[in-house]
Each structure stands twice: as C-alpha cells, then as structure tokens.
Amino acid sequence: MLYSVKMRSAQGGPHEQGGRHISGAERILSEEKIEQAIVAMLHRAQKHQRGMADFISLKVEAVKTADIFYRPLLPLSSCQADSVMTGRKAAVEELVKAGVSTEAAAAGISRIINLRDSMRGAMLLDADTGLRVDSLGERGVRVSKMDCDNSERYEARLLEKGLFGDHVREALVLASKVVSAVGVVAELCWSDDPEYVTGYVASAKYGYKRIPVLKEYGNPIGGRVFFVEQGTDVQKLITYLQDQVVLIRPEDK
Ligand code: WAQ
Ligand code: MG
C-alpha cells in the first residue's frame, strides 16, 4: 500500500486564514517510509529560509494502486545565463520554443516578479494571451499527489548529472507531472527561497531546461506559471494537477 504524504506551513496562521506561505512538500511513499518523511517535512517547515512557521499541516492518505498513473521523467538539460537579465531572456526563448507566445511568456515573468508575496500554488495562464485562466487568486493551483517511482534510482540519475538536493529533486518530479497534463504547453518556475536563484522552463517537447539564475540572490519572491492551451478544460486540468496520483519513471536508457 502506498500513501500520499503532504505538508504545508505558514506564518501568521493557516493559509486559509491569510497566513503567509512558508513551505510545502508532497511525497508518495510506502508505509515504512512515512515516519521518516514526516519528521523531515516537519524539520523543513520549522527552520526554513523564508521564516518561522506557526502553522504546519501534515496529511497522510492511502492511495489505491488502481488509481496510479505512471508518467515519464523529463529529460534534463541546462541553459547558459550569468545574470537575471540573460536568465529571463533564456526563459522567454525556451517558452516561445515550446509554443507559448512572446507576450504570454513576458506576462508570466512579470506576474511572478509582481507578486506581493509568494503563493502556495501556481498561476494558470493562457499560452497565447497571457491572461490568467484559473480563479484561485493568491492560493493558486497546488500540484500534489506525485513522486518518483523509485527514489534510489531517481537520485542516482540526478547524481550522474552532478545534481542533488531537495530543490531539483522535487522540481523535476513536479514538472514531469505538470507537463504530462492535457492542455499544458509549458511551465515557468523559480524558487521563493531567498538563497536559491536557479529556475527552469519545462515542456513535454523539450524537457526540463534549468536556468542558472532567474532572480537576485536574497529575493524571497518566486513562483510558478503553467501555460495552458486555448480550449483546455481548466477544471479538469486543475483536478488532474491536484488530485491525480502520478508516479514519475525514468525512461530506460
Ligand atoms: N504546486 C504548485 N505550485 C507550487 C508547488 C506545488 N506543489 N510548490 C511550490 N509552488 C510554487 C509556489 O508559488 C512557490 O512559491 C513557488 O512555486 C516556488 O516553490 O535546481 O524550489 O518550492 O533545477 O521554492 C527550481 C530549480 C526550484 C531546481 C524551485 O520552488 C533546479 C523551487 P519552491
Ligand atoms: Mg520554496
């Protein structure tokens, strides 16, 4: 039996009462790994770069094997960029390559830059017009119920590329789920952790493109934008992103 384990933490009360989002995490694990994961999540929430949480929610739910979707791990590669400006330029180029309009790509970047504070979830934007298509306001769409299929194998794959740590580990799984959704053209992301400036653009066509710098060091604003094809059933998409259990599998070499 597998379990979905989720954590979200906030400062100034629960998210739904206006608390400021501090951190979150989602895993799918077998029973014997739950305890360790919960302790790790708790520690993360308690001492986070973004500040001290005074609300921490941990949720454990059984997952029915029949409900699991398996999706491929996106191939990973990196862009060149040595400044915020060149990084954002690279992001626009990658988004346009993936099928997002220049206007929408620019809108995605400025939407993240102009956030008053980081959101818990992502904004869904129309890939042509750049207009927001979800109505979830400052909460956004929180992608959940995903993990890699085999942690040891996954981490070994990342290590082969010289990559390790929670940020990339979680982001690559999340992006692999997001771009597997019907209607998603591409994703843009950078972290809200002040010390983590690397971000990415992901698409089913071109995979996960790391961009070394997308914001200034010390900046606590980050975010995610999912660019959505026109005519997409947005409610169905949100349900897939939030509720569909997805395990990500590296493709055999
Ligand atoms: N679903 C939707 N949006 C989310 C989720 C989620 N599960 N988790 C985070 N976000 C949004 C939310 O607005 C956060 O403020 C923002 O994304 C950034 O989240 O080296 O660490 O967890 O290749 O801070 C990317 C680069 C790291 C990794 C991204 O994001 C690499 C990162 P963070
Ligand atoms: Mg963060």
XYZ file of C-alpha atoms and ligand atoms in Angstrom:
287
model
C 0.000 0.000 0.000
C 1.209 3.491 -0.834
C 0.410 6.748 0.952
C 0.275 10.349 -0.102
C 2.093 12.481 2.470
C 1.670 16.249 2.271
C 2.976 19.166 4.273
C 2.186 22.859 4.103
C 3.307 25.533 6.505
C 2.520 29.192 7.000
C 3.261 32.159 9.214
C 0.531 34.231 10.859
C -1.995 31.383 10.913
C -3.253 28.843 8.375
C -3.141 29.676 4.661
C -6.934 29.807 4.509
C -6.960 32.497 7.198
C -4.437 34.680 5.460
C -1.202 33.138 6.775
C 1.919 33.715 4.704
C 3.074 30.594 2.833
C 6.408 29.289 4.123
C 6.888 25.865 2.575
C 5.245 22.702 1.348
C 6.132 19.191 0.257
C 4.469 16.150 -1.271
C 5.547 12.536 -1.460
C 4.052 9.144 -2.303
C 5.562 6.510 -0.047
C 5.259 3.004 1.246
C 4.147 2.616 4.830
C 7.582 2.072 6.358
C 8.898 5.350 4.913
C 6.111 7.597 6.202
C 7.516 8.289 9.643
C 10.913 9.409 8.406
C 9.336 11.599 5.719
C 7.042 13.312 8.202
C 9.922 14.125 10.523
C 11.952 15.515 7.607
C 8.999 17.640 6.470
C 8.432 18.907 9.992
C 12.047 19.995 10.306
C 11.865 21.711 6.950
C 8.808 23.655 7.966
C 10.340 24.598 11.316
C 13.564 26.050 10.016
C 13.014 27.489 6.594
C 14.861 30.312 4.838
C 11.538 32.078 4.349
C 10.859 32.337 8.067
C 9.358 30.633 11.086
C 6.107 28.762 10.526
C 3.423 28.895 13.201
C 1.020 26.673 11.253
C 2.046 23.258 9.939
C -0.362 20.821 8.334
C 0.640 17.217 7.694
C -1.711 14.915 5.841
C -1.399 11.197 5.190
C -3.829 9.436 2.862
C -3.812 5.932 1.467
C -3.528 5.662 -2.313
C -5.291 2.936 -4.260
C -2.897 1.156 -6.591
C -5.513 1.167 -9.342
C -5.627 4.974 -9.226
C -1.942 5.484 -10.019
C -0.810 6.938 -13.355
C 2.781 6.430 -14.465
C 4.423 9.184 -16.488
C 7.953 9.590 -17.874
C 10.660 11.636 -16.204
C 11.515 14.678 -18.304
C 14.998 14.786 -19.778
C 17.096 17.491 -18.097
C 19.470 19.972 -19.671
C 20.790 23.438 -18.841
C 20.772 26.849 -20.470
C 23.576 29.385 -20.187
C 22.910 32.513 -18.170
C 25.076 34.556 -15.829
C 22.653 37.291 -14.816
C 18.979 37.733 -14.042
C 18.567 39.521 -17.362
C 20.146 36.816 -19.503
C 18.354 34.146 -17.461
C 14.940 35.693 -18.067
C 15.774 36.165 -21.729
C 16.642 32.459 -21.953
C 13.367 31.623 -20.205
C 11.359 33.577 -22.768
C 13.233 31.858 -25.605
C 12.554 28.407 -24.163
C 8.891 29.212 -23.565
C 8.433 30.503 -27.097
C 10.164 27.424 -28.488
C 7.702 25.282 -26.537
C 4.698 27.075 -28.045
C 3.983 29.993 -25.701
C 3.531 33.411 -27.320
C 6.198 36.045 -26.622
C 3.535 38.180 -24.997
C 2.363 35.372 -22.701
C 5.948 34.428 -21.782
C 6.686 38.032 -20.789
C 3.393 38.169 -18.876
C 4.375 35.030 -16.952
C 7.669 36.525 -15.856
C 6.139 39.807 -14.788
C 3.328 38.048 -12.920
C 5.887 36.295 -10.743
C 8.019 39.416 -10.291
C 4.982 41.454 -9.273
C 3.653 39.085 -6.619
C 3.304 40.799 -3.257
C 4.433 37.590 -1.621
C 4.859 34.039 -2.838
C 1.777 31.946 -3.414
C 1.228 28.407 -2.204
C 0.435 27.242 -5.730
C 0.798 28.126 -9.398
C -0.966 30.522 -11.762
C -2.538 29.133 -14.931
C -2.075 31.481 -17.869
C -3.417 31.271 -21.399
C -0.405 30.370 -23.572
C -1.468 32.841 -26.276
C -2.853 35.841 -24.443
C -1.048 35.536 -21.109
C -4.330 36.086 -19.262
C -4.981 34.183 -16.047
C -7.396 31.282 -16.607
C -7.816 29.898 -13.091
C -9.784 31.738 -10.464
C -7.817 30.617 -7.444
C -6.395 34.054 -6.648
C -3.470 34.187 -4.271
C -3.682 30.495 -3.465
C -3.135 29.218 -6.981
C -3.163 25.579 -8.062
C -1.164 23.363 -5.735
C 0.151 20.315 -7.607
C 0.041 17.318 -5.354
C -0.008 13.510 -5.189
C 3.189 12.927 -7.128
C 6.615 11.415 -6.560
C 9.251 9.468 -8.389
C 8.595 5.780 -8.789
C 11.919 4.685 -7.327
C 13.795 7.200 -5.178
C 17.133 5.427 -5.192
C 17.194 5.112 -8.960
C 15.968 8.674 -9.400
C 18.557 10.172 -7.089
C 21.283 8.148 -8.796
C 20.147 9.568 -12.141
C 20.374 13.110 -10.804
C 23.746 12.481 -9.231
C 25.090 11.305 -12.591
C 24.426 14.850 -13.730
C 26.044 16.335 -10.634
C 22.671 17.281 -9.165
C 21.363 16.647 -5.669
C 19.210 18.299 -3.006
C 15.503 18.838 -2.445
C 15.012 21.708 -4.895
C 15.901 19.922 -8.093
C 14.660 16.555 -6.842
C 11.178 17.924 -6.217
C 11.046 20.352 -9.131
C 11.832 17.741 -11.773
C 9.114 15.414 -10.478
C 6.599 18.265 -10.263
C 7.432 19.494 -13.773
C 7.172 15.958 -15.157
C 3.662 15.683 -13.731
C 2.638 19.176 -14.831
C 3.654 18.855 -18.477
C 2.066 15.407 -18.665
C -1.308 17.098 -18.166
C -3.603 17.569 -21.147
C -3.547 21.244 -22.171
C -0.292 22.306 -20.509
C 2.123 23.793 -23.043
C 4.947 24.703 -20.672
C 5.882 25.636 -17.124
C 7.990 28.512 -15.822
C 9.381 28.393 -12.285
C 11.807 29.908 -9.896
C 12.104 29.355 -6.174
C 10.823 31.574 -3.406
C 13.741 30.534 -1.198
C 15.872 33.694 -0.939
C 19.135 31.801 -1.409
C 18.020 29.690 -4.403
C 18.214 31.577 -7.697
C 18.057 28.705 -10.196
C 14.812 28.106 -12.059
C 13.557 26.309 -15.132
C 11.254 26.098 -18.101
C 9.675 22.704 -18.723
C 7.688 21.331 -21.634
C 6.764 17.904 -22.928
C 8.567 18.720 -26.182
C 11.925 19.936 -24.863
C 12.058 18.578 -21.333
C 13.332 20.338 -18.223
C 15.603 23.268 -19.043
C 17.485 24.533 -15.998
C 18.256 28.210 -15.974
C 21.085 29.052 -13.555
C 19.741 32.432 -12.480
C 16.227 33.840 -12.695
C 16.204 36.220 -9.727
C 18.524 38.225 -7.479
C 20.095 36.432 -4.519
C 18.169 37.244 -1.334
C 14.829 37.815 -3.037
C 12.014 35.879 -1.281
C 9.591 36.050 -4.212
C 9.317 33.082 -6.542
C 6.519 31.293 -8.273
C 5.172 29.004 -10.919
C 3.205 29.633 -14.069
C 1.598 26.863 -16.120
C 0.846 27.974 -19.681
C -2.367 26.449 -20.938
C -3.547 25.835 -24.474
C -6.715 27.619 -25.520
C -9.817 25.452 -25.291
C -8.479 23.433 -22.354
C -10.987 22.226 -19.777
C -9.437 24.175 -16.899
C -11.438 22.472 -14.152
C -10.383 19.056 -15.394
C -6.782 20.216 -15.574
C -6.873 21.509 -12.000
C -8.333 18.219 -10.795
C -5.530 16.310 -12.546
C -2.851 18.549 -11.053
C -4.250 18.480 -7.523
C -5.719 15.020 -7.166
C -4.426 12.547 -9.740
C -1.787 10.280 -8.240
C 1.194 10.257 -10.606
C 4.448 8.382 -10.237
C 7.304 9.509 -12.422
C 9.513 6.902 -14.026
C 12.878 7.481 -15.625
C 12.742 6.082 -19.165
C 15.016 3.101 -19.695
C 18.317 4.098 -21.212
N 2.234 23.198 -6.852
C 2.118 24.402 -7.428
N 2.954 25.419 -7.188
C 3.931 25.207 -6.316
C 4.139 23.961 -5.671
C 3.221 22.927 -5.972
N 3.300 21.726 -5.408
N 5.200 24.065 -4.860
C 5.661 25.319 -4.998
N 4.897 26.015 -5.858
C 5.037 27.402 -6.279
C 4.772 28.370 -5.142
O 4.216 29.535 -5.681
C 6.161 28.652 -4.646
O 6.236 29.959 -4.118
C 6.993 28.563 -5.908
O 6.349 27.604 -6.720
C 8.414 28.152 -5.676
O 8.439 26.957 -4.947
O 17.884 23.405 -9.443
O 12.425 25.242 -5.108
O 9.472 25.061 -3.789
O 16.800 22.567 -11.159
O 10.550 27.375 -3.661
C 13.633 25.100 -9.259
C 15.011 24.818 -9.757
C 13.469 25.132 -7.756
C 15.511 23.452 -9.332
C 12.065 25.517 -7.471
O 10.478 26.101 -5.843
C 16.821 23.120 -10.033
C 11.712 25.596 -6.029
P 9.781 26.339 -4.446
Mg 10.301 27.410 -1.535
